[in-house]
Amino acid sequence: MGIWSKAWAQACRPISRLTGSQWADKFRVVASGTSPEAGMWRTSRTPYLQEPMDSATDRRTEMVVMCCSSQLGKSEMLLNIMGYYADQEPAPQLMLQPTVEMAEAFSKERIEPMFQNSPGLQGKLEEGKDGRGSAKKSSTTIRMKHFPGGYLALVGANSPAGLASRPIRVLLCDEVDRYGVTKEGDPLKLAIQRTQNFGNRKIILVSTPTIKGASKIDDWYERSDQRRFFVKCPHCGEEHVLQWANVTWQKDDEGNALPMTASMHCPECGCITRGAYKPDPKLLQSGRWIATNPGSKIKGYHVNALYSPWVNLHDLVEEFVSVNHNRDKHGLMEFVNLKLGEAWEEINPDADNWEQLYNRRESYPANGVLPEGVLLLTAGIDVQHDRLECTVYGWGVGRECWGIEHRVLYGRPDDPRTWQQLDAVLQRQHSMPNGVNVAVACACVDSGDGTYTTNVYQYTKARERMRVFSVKGRGGIGVPFINTPTKSNAMKATLFTLGVDSGKSLVMNRLSVQEPGPNFAHYAAQEDRGFSENFFKQLTAEVLEKHFEKGVVKMAWKKIRERNEALDCAVYATAALELLNPNFEYLADFYQNGGALKQQTAPRRSRGTLSKGITL
């Protein structure tokens, strides 16, 4: 039978009464090496996925939104929906991934094994034969899968040209919060527009959320009927949602958390509903989805890692305790996003808290001795037309930091004498309390001015073996703080691109810590150290605000004061720390024994490999 005959037979076949979950249980095989559980798909392992799959294949439902944590099987759910429409209701499908590379990897690693191993899909992809059985060039590629009656296109949100002039009935969008806005516009909006010609279209959006106000999936979930998965307490029978607020654990006599004692309690009767390990399958099977915002035509589902059959409760507690002990707000944000499946609500310190920071300055030891706890020095340098500004920071266990000195070095950046002043600051020997002398271990110099970029490259190129590097900023929430270095400039100087929005969040979160310890920021009270009122006004000169860009809500840092050099210096000094990635516990033990750091050079990196830190 030729391909067109097959297509006609498929089109004339009565519509199956199987739901999406029934099809998956009957026909879907999870290939070995693609999932922690290979073999025939069993919806009973993840009961919370049954209704979302059935809604996505229900003719009465147009849009399904799933806002969730990681490790819940959401990728397998998308594959099941994809397989259902390839087998039961063939139609044009499109899967949108954050990048082209991710789309190709998903195709090779997940989609192709599904078609090869699942009985309902085997043999459906075009085999490169024409209707008479003669060989021809196959139209099935990594990013385009043809099957009788339809096709599956895979597109990266970073290259939305693949959306043009392509009508789509079934749209599958994975990790939508990682889609950027391109010159063509918002790729999610463009993709949804491609479905408008189909009265029976299906739009499925899946993602872990990011920052409140900038999270696409959180915004779509807010528009939906906001379903939650309620389970029955095995003791009192009351239905409730599994929430982090109901997780408890014990502590030892010294106040240290004991994750292995973790348990979850029913909010109604207080009885234990889950122990420290994986959830009881009976608890999950007792669950049902309940809409908390009935009336919306969009079906929205929210579920977190507490429901995952692959996640131990004690592992979640251990991670939570660790980020809280270290006052790691970035780690806490990841926990809230990736484990709780909730959008992070960014709370800015008071924009005018410069006075509080100024008033809490401390008197450092006399004669330039470093404060107790400092194990390492880094510096950040901002380049202006008539000067350089440099802040030296000390770092200790838990990334507790100390502002050591802030220097304004007057002179044009194209004058060698200006850079000689910077050499004096970076090479200055600072005494530790045990008598060991240390200098700045790593410094990052802003090259983004444009006018003096070549001068910056000349300076850092000659000092790379002393760990002095050029950096330039790249804006955008979600851009990684440290990115792969390049040497594509004329000077062949190593250049690191910094996600400055991420860096500013790190700095501001540090300034919001109120008690000395991990992530707390100290500053010297001595006037000759340079930490004046003006310094703290510059340090707090920006706030994170919402704004609209091409109709999309975005988060961005906005100046509330013109001068922000101190903030930029803090970001660059923090980047220098991340490049080093030191082991502070090792350094603390080392210095306690009276040791001193040997001067070492940065190890050679293989091309395209991001630094994992310079060994000290």
Coordinates of C-alpha atoms in Angstrom, one line a residue:
M1 CA 0.0 0.0 0.0
G2 CA 1.4 3.4 -1.0
I3 CA 1.8 6.3 1.4
W4 CA -1.3 8.1 0.1
S5 CA -3.3 5.0 0.4
K6 CA -2.2 4.6 3.9
A7 CA -3.1 8.2 4.6
W8 CA -6.6 7.7 3.1
A9 CA -7.1 4.6 5.2
Q10 CA -6.0 6.5 8.3
A11 CA -8.3 9.4 7.5
C12 CA -11.3 7.1 7.0
R13 CA -10.7 5.1 10.2
P14 CA -13.3 5.8 12.9
I15 CA -12.0 8.1 15.7
S16 CA -10.7 5.9 18.6
R17 CA -12.4 6.1 21.9
L18 CA -9.1 5.7 23.7
T19 CA -8.1 8.5 25.9
G20 CA -4.5 9.7 25.9
S21 CA -3.6 7.7 29.1
Q22 CA -5.4 4.6 27.8
W23 CA -3.4 4.8 24.5
A24 CA -0.2 5.2 26.5
D25 CA -0.9 2.2 28.7
K26 CA -1.8 0.0 25.7
F27 CA 0.8 1.1 23.1
R28 CA 3.6 3.1 24.6
V29 CA 7.0 1.6 25.4
V30 CA 9.6 3.6 27.2
A31 CA 12.9 2.8 25.6
S32 CA 15.8 1.6 27.7
G33 CA 18.3 4.4 28.5
T34 CA 15.7 7.2 28.1
S35 CA 14.0 7.0 31.5
P36 CA 14.6 5.6 35.0
E37 CA 11.8 3.0 34.3
A38 CA 12.0 1.3 30.9
G39 CA 9.3 -0.9 29.5
M40 CA 5.6 -0.6 29.0
W41 CA 4.3 2.8 30.1
R42 CA 2.1 2.6 33.3
T43 CA 0.0 5.6 34.1
S44 CA -0.6 4.1 37.6
R45 CA 3.0 5.0 38.5
T46 CA 2.2 8.7 38.0
P47 CA -1.6 9.1 38.6
Y48 CA -1.3 12.9 38.5
L49 CA -0.4 12.7 34.8
Q50 CA -3.6 10.8 33.8
E51 CA -6.0 13.7 33.6
P52 CA -3.6 16.1 31.9
M53 CA -3.0 13.5 29.2
D54 CA -6.7 12.8 28.8
S55 CA -7.5 16.5 28.7
A56 CA -4.9 17.0 25.9
T57 CA -6.6 14.4 23.8
D58 CA -10.2 15.4 24.7
R59 CA -12.1 17.0 21.8
R60 CA -13.8 19.4 24.2
T61 CA -10.5 20.9 25.5
E62 CA -8.4 23.4 23.5
M63 CA -5.6 24.3 25.9
V64 CA -3.7 22.5 28.7
V65 CA -1.2 24.2 30.9
M66 CA 1.1 22.3 33.2
C67 CA 3.1 24.4 35.7
C68 CA 5.3 21.9 37.6
S69 CA 8.6 21.0 39.2
S70 CA 11.2 18.7 37.6
Q71 CA 11.4 14.9 37.9
L72 CA 7.7 14.4 37.5
G73 CA 7.6 12.7 34.1
K74 CA 6.3 15.7 32.1
S75 CA 8.6 14.9 29.1
E76 CA 7.1 11.4 29.0
M77 CA 3.6 13.0 29.1
L78 CA 4.4 15.1 26.1
L79 CA 5.7 12.1 24.3
N80 CA 2.5 10.2 25.1
I81 CA 0.4 13.0 23.7
M82 CA 2.6 13.2 20.6
G83 CA 2.4 9.4 20.1
Y84 CA -1.4 9.5 20.5
Y85 CA -1.9 12.0 17.8
A86 CA 0.5 10.3 15.4
D87 CA -1.3 7.0 15.9
Q88 CA -5.0 7.8 16.7
E89 CA -5.7 11.2 15.2
P90 CA -2.9 12.0 12.6
A91 CA -2.5 15.7 12.2
P92 CA 0.2 18.4 11.8
Q93 CA 2.1 18.6 15.1
L94 CA 4.8 21.0 16.2
M95 CA 7.1 20.7 19.3
L96 CA 8.7 23.9 20.4
Q97 CA 11.9 23.6 22.5
P98 CA 13.9 26.4 24.0
T99 CA 16.7 26.0 21.4
V100 CA 17.4 24.2 18.1
E101 CA 20.0 22.1 19.8
M102 CA 17.5 21.0 22.5
A103 CA 14.9 20.2 19.8
E104 CA 17.4 18.0 17.9
A105 CA 18.6 16.3 21.1
F106 CA 15.0 15.6 22.1
S107 CA 14.3 14.2 18.6
K108 CA 17.2 11.8 18.6
E109 CA 17.2 10.8 22.3
R110 CA 13.5 10.6 23.0
I111 CA 11.2 10.7 20.0
E112 CA 13.0 8.3 17.7
P113 CA 13.3 5.6 20.4
M114 CA 9.6 6.0 21.1
F115 CA 8.6 5.4 17.4
Q116 CA 11.1 2.5 17.2
N117 CA 9.9 0.7 20.3
S118 CA 6.2 1.4 20.8
P119 CA 3.8 -1.1 19.1
G120 CA 1.4 1.7 18.1
L121 CA 4.0 3.7 16.3
Q122 CA 6.4 1.1 14.8
G123 CA 6.6 1.5 11.0
K124 CA 4.7 4.8 10.9
L125 CA 7.6 7.1 10.1
E126 CA 8.2 7.4 6.3
E127 CA 10.8 4.8 5.3
G128 CA 12.1 6.6 2.2
K129 CA 10.0 4.6 -0.3
D130 CA 7.5 6.0 -2.9
G131 CA 4.1 4.5 -3.6
R132 CA 5.5 1.9 -5.9
G133 CA 8.2 0.6 -3.4
S134 CA 11.0 2.4 -5.2
A135 CA 13.8 4.1 -3.2
K136 CA 13.5 7.9 -2.8
K137 CA 14.9 10.6 -0.6
S138 CA 13.2 10.4 2.8
S139 CA 11.4 13.5 4.0
T140 CA 11.8 12.4 7.6
T141 CA 14.8 14.2 9.3
I142 CA 15.9 15.0 12.8
R143 CA 13.6 18.0 12.9
M144 CA 10.8 16.8 10.7
K145 CA 9.0 13.4 11.1
H146 CA 6.4 12.4 8.5
F147 CA 3.8 9.8 9.2
P148 CA 0.5 8.9 7.4
G149 CA -1.9 11.7 7.7
G150 CA 0.4 14.2 9.4
Y151 CA 3.9 15.2 10.5
L152 CA 5.8 16.4 13.5
A153 CA 8.0 19.4 13.2
L154 CA 10.6 20.3 15.9
V155 CA 11.6 23.9 16.2
G156 CA 13.8 25.9 18.6
A157 CA 12.4 29.1 20.1
N158 CA 15.7 30.8 19.4
S159 CA 15.2 30.3 15.7
P160 CA 11.4 30.8 15.1
A161 CA 11.8 30.9 11.4
G162 CA 10.6 27.3 11.4
L163 CA 7.2 28.5 12.5
A164 CA 6.6 30.5 9.3
S165 CA 3.8 29.4 7.0
R166 CA 3.2 26.2 8.8
P167 CA -0.4 25.4 9.9
I168 CA -0.4 23.4 13.2
R169 CA -3.2 21.5 14.8
V170 CA -1.3 20.1 17.8
L171 CA 1.2 22.4 19.5
L172 CA 3.5 20.9 22.2
C173 CA 5.6 23.5 24.0
D174 CA 8.3 22.3 26.4
E175 CA 10.0 24.5 29.1
V176 CA 8.3 27.7 27.8
D177 CA 9.9 29.8 30.5
R178 CA 13.2 29.3 28.7
Y179 CA 12.0 30.9 25.5
G180 CA 13.6 34.3 24.8
V181 CA 12.1 37.1 22.7
T182 CA 13.8 37.2 19.3
K183 CA 13.7 39.9 16.6
E184 CA 10.7 38.1 15.1
G185 CA 8.8 38.5 18.4
D186 CA 7.7 36.2 21.1
P187 CA 8.1 32.6 19.8
L188 CA 5.3 31.3 22.0
K189 CA 2.8 33.8 20.5
L190 CA 4.0 33.0 17.0
A191 CA 3.5 29.3 17.6
I192 CA 0.0 29.7 19.0
Q193 CA -0.9 31.9 15.9
R194 CA 0.0 28.9 13.7
T195 CA -2.9 26.9 15.2
Q196 CA -5.6 29.4 14.4
N197 CA -6.8 27.7 11.3
F198 CA -7.9 24.6 13.2
G199 CA -11.2 24.6 15.0
N200 CA -10.1 21.5 16.9
R201 CA -6.6 22.7 17.8
K202 CA -4.7 21.5 20.8
I203 CA -2.2 23.7 22.7
I204 CA -0.2 22.1 25.5
L205 CA 2.2 24.3 27.5
V206 CA 4.6 22.7 30.0
S207 CA 7.4 24.2 32.1
T208 CA 8.9 24.8 35.4
P209 CA 8.3 28.4 36.4
T210 CA 10.9 31.1 37.0
I211 CA 10.4 34.6 38.4
K212 CA 7.0 35.9 39.3
G213 CA 5.9 38.5 36.7
A214 CA 8.3 37.2 34.1
S215 CA 7.3 33.5 34.1
K216 CA 5.2 32.6 31.0
I217 CA 4.0 29.3 32.5
D218 CA 2.9 31.0 35.8
D219 CA 1.0 33.6 33.8
W220 CA -0.8 31.0 31.7
Y221 CA -1.6 29.0 34.9
E222 CA -3.1 32.1 36.5
R223 CA -5.4 32.4 33.5
S224 CA -6.5 28.7 33.8
D225 CA -8.9 27.0 36.1
Q226 CA -5.9 26.3 38.4
R227 CA -6.3 22.6 39.2
R228 CA -4.4 21.0 42.2
F229 CA -4.0 17.3 42.9
F230 CA -5.8 16.5 46.2
V231 CA -4.9 13.2 47.9
K232 CA -6.8 11.6 50.8
C233 CA -5.3 11.4 54.2
P234 CA -5.0 7.6 55.1
H235 CA -6.1 8.4 58.6
C236 CA -8.9 11.0 58.5
G237 CA -9.9 10.7 54.8
E238 CA -9.8 14.5 54.3
E239 CA -8.5 15.6 50.9
H240 CA -5.5 18.0 50.8
V241 CA -2.7 19.2 48.5
L242 CA 0.9 18.0 49.3
Q243 CA 2.7 21.2 50.3
W244 CA 6.1 22.1 51.6
A245 CA 4.5 23.9 54.6
N246 CA 3.4 20.4 55.9
V247 CA 6.9 18.9 55.9
T248 CA 8.7 18.7 59.2
W249 CA 12.0 17.2 60.5
Q250 CA 13.8 16.8 63.8
K251 CA 17.1 18.4 65.0
D252 CA 19.9 17.0 67.1
D253 CA 21.0 18.4 70.4
E254 CA 23.2 21.0 68.6
G255 CA 20.4 22.2 66.4
N256 CA 21.5 20.4 63.2
A257 CA 18.7 19.2 60.9
L258 CA 18.2 15.4 60.6
P259 CA 16.8 14.9 57.1
M260 CA 16.2 11.2 57.6
T261 CA 13.5 12.1 60.2
A262 CA 11.5 14.0 57.6
S263 CA 7.8 13.4 57.4
M264 CA 4.7 15.0 55.9
H265 CA 1.6 15.7 57.9
C266 CA -2.1 16.0 57.1
P267 CA -3.1 19.6 57.6
E268 CA -6.5 18.5 59.0
C269 CA -5.6 15.8 61.6
G270 CA -1.8 16.2 61.9
C271 CA -1.1 12.5 61.2
I272 CA 1.9 11.5 59.2
T273 CA 0.9 10.9 55.5
R274 CA 4.4 10.3 54.2
G275 CA 7.8 9.3 55.6
A276 CA 11.3 10.2 54.6
Y277 CA 11.4 8.2 51.4
K278 CA 9.3 8.0 48.2
P279 CA 5.5 8.6 48.5
D280 CA 3.2 5.6 49.1
P281 CA 1.7 4.6 45.7
K282 CA -1.7 4.3 47.4
L283 CA -1.5 7.9 48.5
L284 CA -1.0 9.0 44.9
Q285 CA -3.7 6.7 43.6
S286 CA -6.2 8.3 46.0
G287 CA -5.7 11.7 44.4
R288 CA -7.9 13.7 42.0
W289 CA -7.6 17.0 40.3
I290 CA -9.9 19.8 41.6
A291 CA -10.2 23.2 39.9
T292 CA -9.6 26.1 42.3
N293 CA -10.5 28.7 39.7
P294 CA -13.5 27.2 38.0
G295 CA -14.9 29.0 34.9
S296 CA -11.8 29.3 32.8
K297 CA -11.7 27.4 29.5
I298 CA -8.0 26.7 30.0
K299 CA -7.3 23.6 32.0
G300 CA -4.3 24.3 34.2
Y301 CA -2.4 21.8 36.4
H302 CA 0.1 22.4 39.1
V303 CA 2.1 19.6 40.7
N304 CA 5.4 19.6 42.7
A305 CA 8.2 17.1 43.5
L306 CA 6.4 16.0 46.6
Y307 CA 4.3 13.8 44.3
S308 CA 7.2 12.3 42.4
P309 CA 7.6 8.6 42.8
W310 CA 11.3 9.0 42.1
V311 CA 12.1 11.7 44.8
N312 CA 12.9 10.9 48.5
L313 CA 11.5 13.4 51.0
H314 CA 14.8 13.4 52.9
D315 CA 16.7 14.5 49.8
L316 CA 14.4 17.5 49.5
V317 CA 14.9 18.4 53.1
E318 CA 18.6 18.1 52.9
E319 CA 18.7 20.4 49.9
F320 CA 16.4 22.9 51.5
V321 CA 18.4 22.9 54.8
S322 CA 21.7 23.4 52.9
V323 CA 20.6 26.5 50.9
N324 CA 19.1 28.0 54.0
H325 CA 22.1 27.4 56.1
N326 CA 24.3 29.1 53.5
R327 CA 21.8 31.9 53.0
D328 CA 22.0 31.0 49.3
K329 CA 19.0 32.9 47.8
H330 CA 19.9 31.8 44.3
G331 CA 19.9 28.1 45.5
L332 CA 16.6 28.8 47.3
M333 CA 15.1 30.2 44.1
E334 CA 16.1 27.1 42.3
F335 CA 14.5 25.0 45.0
V336 CA 11.3 26.9 44.8
N337 CA 11.2 26.7 41.0
L338 CA 12.6 23.2 40.3
K339 CA 11.3 21.3 43.4
L340 CA 8.2 23.1 44.5
G341 CA 7.2 24.2 41.0
E342 CA 6.4 27.7 42.1
A343 CA 7.4 31.1 40.7
W344 CA 10.0 32.9 42.7
E345 CA 8.7 36.2 44.0
E346 CA 11.6 38.6 43.9
I347 CA 11.7 40.8 47.0
N348 CA 13.9 43.8 46.6
P349 CA 15.7 45.4 49.5
D350 CA 14.5 48.9 50.1
A351 CA 15.9 50.9 47.2
D352 CA 17.2 53.5 49.7
N353 CA 18.7 51.1 52.2
W354 CA 22.1 52.7 51.5
E355 CA 21.9 54.4 54.9
Q356 CA 21.4 51.1 56.7
L357 CA 24.4 49.6 54.9
Y358 CA 26.5 52.7 55.7
N359 CA 25.6 52.7 59.3
R360 CA 26.4 49.1 59.9
R361 CA 30.1 49.5 58.7
E362 CA 32.6 47.9 61.0
S363 CA 36.1 48.9 62.3
Y364 CA 38.6 46.6 60.7
P365 CA 42.0 45.7 62.4
A366 CA 44.7 48.4 62.3
N367 CA 47.7 48.5 60.0
G368 CA 45.8 47.0 57.1
V369 CA 45.4 43.5 58.7
L370 CA 42.5 41.6 57.1
P371 CA 39.4 40.8 59.2
E372 CA 39.2 37.4 60.8
G373 CA 37.5 35.0 58.3
V374 CA 38.9 36.4 55.1
L375 CA 40.5 33.6 53.1
L376 CA 40.7 35.0 49.6
L377 CA 40.7 38.4 47.8
T378 CA 39.1 39.3 44.4
A379 CA 38.6 42.6 42.7
G380 CA 36.2 44.2 40.2
I381 CA 37.2 47.1 38.1
D382 CA 34.8 49.5 36.3
V383 CA 36.2 51.6 33.4
Q384 CA 35.2 55.2 32.9
H385 CA 36.5 57.9 30.5
D386 CA 38.5 59.7 33.1
R387 CA 39.2 57.0 35.7
L388 CA 39.1 53.4 36.9
E389 CA 37.1 52.4 39.9
C390 CA 38.2 49.2 41.8
T391 CA 36.7 47.4 44.8
V392 CA 38.6 44.7 46.5
Y393 CA 36.5 42.1 48.4
G394 CA 37.6 39.4 50.8
W395 CA 35.7 36.1 50.9
G396 CA 35.3 33.4 53.5
V397 CA 33.4 30.2 54.3
G398 CA 29.8 30.3 53.1
R399 CA 30.7 33.2 50.7
E400 CA 30.6 35.6 53.5
C401 CA 32.3 38.7 52.2
W402 CA 34.2 41.8 53.4
G403 CA 34.6 45.1 51.5
I404 CA 38.4 45.7 51.9
E405 CA 38.9 48.9 49.9
H406 CA 37.3 50.9 47.1
R407 CA 39.7 53.0 45.0
V408 CA 39.1 55.7 42.4
L409 CA 42.1 55.8 40.1
Y410 CA 42.0 59.0 38.1
G411 CA 43.5 59.1 34.6
R412 CA 42.5 58.2 31.1
P413 CA 42.3 54.5 30.3
D414 CA 44.6 55.1 27.3
D415 CA 47.3 56.4 29.6
P416 CA 49.6 53.6 30.8
R417 CA 50.1 55.4 34.1
T418 CA 46.4 54.8 34.9
W419 CA 46.9 51.1 34.7
Q420 CA 50.0 51.3 36.8
Q421 CA 47.9 52.6 39.6
L422 CA 45.6 49.6 39.2
D423 CA 48.7 47.3 39.3
A424 CA 49.6 48.8 42.7
V425 CA 46.1 48.0 44.0
L426 CA 46.0 44.4 42.7
Q427 CA 49.5 43.5 43.7
R428 CA 49.3 45.1 47.2
Q429 CA 50.1 42.6 50.0
H430 CA 47.5 42.3 52.7
S431 CA 48.3 40.6 56.0
M432 CA 46.0 37.9 57.4
P433 CA 45.7 37.7 61.2
N434 CA 48.2 34.8 61.2
G435 CA 50.8 36.9 59.5
V436 CA 50.5 35.4 56.0
N437 CA 50.5 38.0 53.2
V438 CA 48.0 37.7 50.3
A439 CA 47.2 39.7 47.2
V440 CA 44.2 39.8 44.9
A441 CA 43.8 36.2 43.6
C442 CA 41.6 37.1 40.6
A443 CA 40.3 40.3 39.1
C444 CA 37.7 41.1 36.4
V445 CA 38.0 44.3 34.3
D446 CA 35.0 45.8 32.5
S447 CA 35.7 46.0 28.7
G448 CA 32.3 47.1 27.6
D449 CA 32.9 50.8 27.3
G450 CA 33.8 50.6 23.6
T451 CA 36.1 53.6 23.5
Y452 CA 38.8 51.9 25.6
T453 CA 38.1 48.2 25.0
T454 CA 41.5 47.7 23.2
N455 CA 43.3 49.3 26.2
V456 CA 41.5 46.9 28.6
Y457 CA 42.4 43.9 26.4
Q458 CA 46.0 45.0 26.3
Y459 CA 46.1 45.2 30.1
T460 CA 44.4 41.9 30.9
K461 CA 46.1 39.9 28.1
A462 CA 49.5 40.7 29.7
R463 CA 48.2 39.6 33.1
E464 CA 46.1 36.6 32.4
R465 CA 48.6 34.4 34.2
M466 CA 47.9 36.5 37.3
R467 CA 44.2 35.8 36.8
V468 CA 43.2 39.2 35.5
F469 CA 40.5 38.9 32.9
S470 CA 38.4 41.1 30.6
V471 CA 34.6 40.9 31.1
K472 CA 31.6 42.3 29.3
G473 CA 28.0 42.3 30.5
R474 CA 24.9 40.8 28.8
G475 CA 21.5 41.8 30.1
G476 CA 18.5 39.6 30.5
I477 CA 16.9 37.6 33.4
G478 CA 17.9 34.0 33.2
V479 CA 21.2 34.6 31.3
P480 CA 23.9 32.5 33.2
F481 CA 26.2 34.7 35.3
I482 CA 29.4 33.1 33.9
N483 CA 29.5 32.0 30.3
T484 CA 32.1 30.3 28.1
P485 CA 35.1 32.6 27.5
T486 CA 36.1 33.6 24.0
K487 CA 39.3 35.0 22.4
S488 CA 37.8 36.3 19.2
N489 CA 39.1 39.9 19.7
A490 CA 42.2 41.3 17.9
M491 CA 44.3 41.0 21.1
K492 CA 43.3 37.4 21.6
A493 CA 42.6 38.3 25.2
T494 CA 40.4 36.0 27.2
L495 CA 36.9 37.6 27.5
F496 CA 34.1 36.4 29.8
T497 CA 30.5 37.4 29.1
L498 CA 28.6 38.0 32.3
G499 CA 24.9 37.7 32.8
V500 CA 24.9 41.0 34.7
D501 CA 21.2 40.7 35.8
S502 CA 22.0 37.4 37.5
G503 CA 25.1 39.0 39.0
K504 CA 23.2 42.0 40.3
S505 CA 20.7 39.6 41.9
L506 CA 23.5 37.8 43.7
V507 CA 24.9 41.1 45.0
M508 CA 21.5 42.5 46.1
N509 CA 20.6 39.2 47.8
R510 CA 23.8 39.4 49.7
L511 CA 23.1 43.0 50.8
S512 CA 19.7 41.9 52.2
V513 CA 21.3 39.4 54.6
Q514 CA 21.0 40.9 58.1
E515 CA 23.2 38.8 60.3
P516 CA 26.9 38.0 60.0
G517 CA 27.6 34.6 58.6
P518 CA 27.1 32.9 55.2
N519 CA 26.5 35.5 52.4
F520 CA 26.6 38.5 54.7
A521 CA 28.4 41.6 53.4
H522 CA 30.8 43.5 55.8
Y523 CA 32.3 46.9 55.0
A524 CA 35.1 48.8 56.6
A525 CA 34.2 51.9 58.7
Q526 CA 37.7 53.5 58.3
E527 CA 37.3 56.5 56.0
D528 CA 40.5 55.7 54.1
R529 CA 39.0 52.5 52.9
G530 CA 36.7 54.4 50.5
F531 CA 33.3 53.1 51.7
S532 CA 31.6 56.5 51.8
E533 CA 28.0 57.5 51.7
N534 CA 28.4 58.0 47.9
F535 CA 29.7 54.4 47.6
F536 CA 26.6 52.9 49.2
K537 CA 24.3 55.1 47.1
Q538 CA 26.0 53.7 44.0
L539 CA 25.9 50.1 45.4
T540 CA 22.1 50.4 45.7
A541 CA 21.5 52.4 42.6
E542 CA 19.3 49.8 40.8
V543 CA 16.1 47.9 41.5
L544 CA 14.4 45.0 39.8
E545 CA 11.2 46.1 38.1
K546 CA 8.6 44.7 35.7
H547 CA 8.1 46.2 32.3
F548 CA 6.5 45.2 29.0
E549 CA 8.5 44.3 25.9
K550 CA 6.6 43.6 22.7
G551 CA 3.6 42.8 24.8
V552 CA 5.5 40.4 27.1
V553 CA 6.0 41.0 30.8
K554 CA 9.8 41.2 31.5
M555 CA 11.9 41.8 34.6
A556 CA 14.8 44.2 34.4
W557 CA 17.1 46.2 36.6
K558 CA 16.3 49.9 36.5
K559 CA 18.5 52.8 37.7
I560 CA 17.1 54.9 40.5
R561 CA 20.3 56.9 40.8
E562 CA 22.6 57.7 37.9
R563 CA 25.9 56.6 39.4
N564 CA 26.2 52.8 39.8
E565 CA 30.0 52.1 39.6
A566 CA 30.1 50.5 43.1
L567 CA 27.4 48.0 42.0
D568 CA 29.3 47.1 38.8
C569 CA 32.5 46.6 40.8
A570 CA 30.7 44.3 43.2
V571 CA 29.3 42.3 40.2
Y572 CA 32.8 41.9 38.6
A573 CA 34.4 41.0 42.0
T574 CA 31.7 38.3 42.5
A575 CA 32.4 37.0 38.9
A576 CA 36.1 36.7 39.8
L577 CA 35.1 34.6 42.8
E578 CA 33.0 32.4 40.6
L579 CA 35.8 31.9 38.1
L580 CA 38.1 30.8 41.0
N581 CA 35.4 28.5 42.6
P582 CA 37.6 28.0 45.7
N583 CA 37.2 25.4 48.3
F584 CA 36.9 27.6 51.4
E585 CA 37.0 24.7 53.9
Y586 CA 40.3 23.6 52.5
L587 CA 41.6 27.2 52.6
A588 CA 40.5 27.6 56.2
D589 CA 42.4 24.4 57.3
F590 CA 45.4 25.5 55.2
Y591 CA 45.7 28.9 56.8
Q592 CA 45.1 27.5 60.3
N593 CA 48.3 25.6 59.8
G594 CA 50.2 28.7 58.8
G595 CA 50.3 27.9 55.1
A596 CA 50.5 30.4 52.3
L597 CA 49.1 30.2 48.8
K598 CA 51.5 29.4 46.1
Q599 CA 51.2 31.6 43.0
Q600 CA 49.6 29.3 40.4
T601 CA 48.5 30.0 36.9
A602 CA 45.1 29.3 35.5
P603 CA 45.0 25.8 34.0
R604 CA 44.6 25.5 30.2
R605 CA 41.0 24.8 29.3
S606 CA 39.9 22.7 26.4
R607 CA 38.2 24.8 23.7
G608 CA 34.6 25.5 24.4
T609 CA 34.8 24.3 28.0
L610 CA 33.7 26.6 30.8
S611 CA 36.1 27.1 33.7
K612 CA 35.2 24.9 36.7
G613 CA 37.4 27.1 38.9
I614 CA 41.1 27.8 39.3
T615 CA 42.8 25.5 41.7
L616 CA 44.3 27.2 44.7

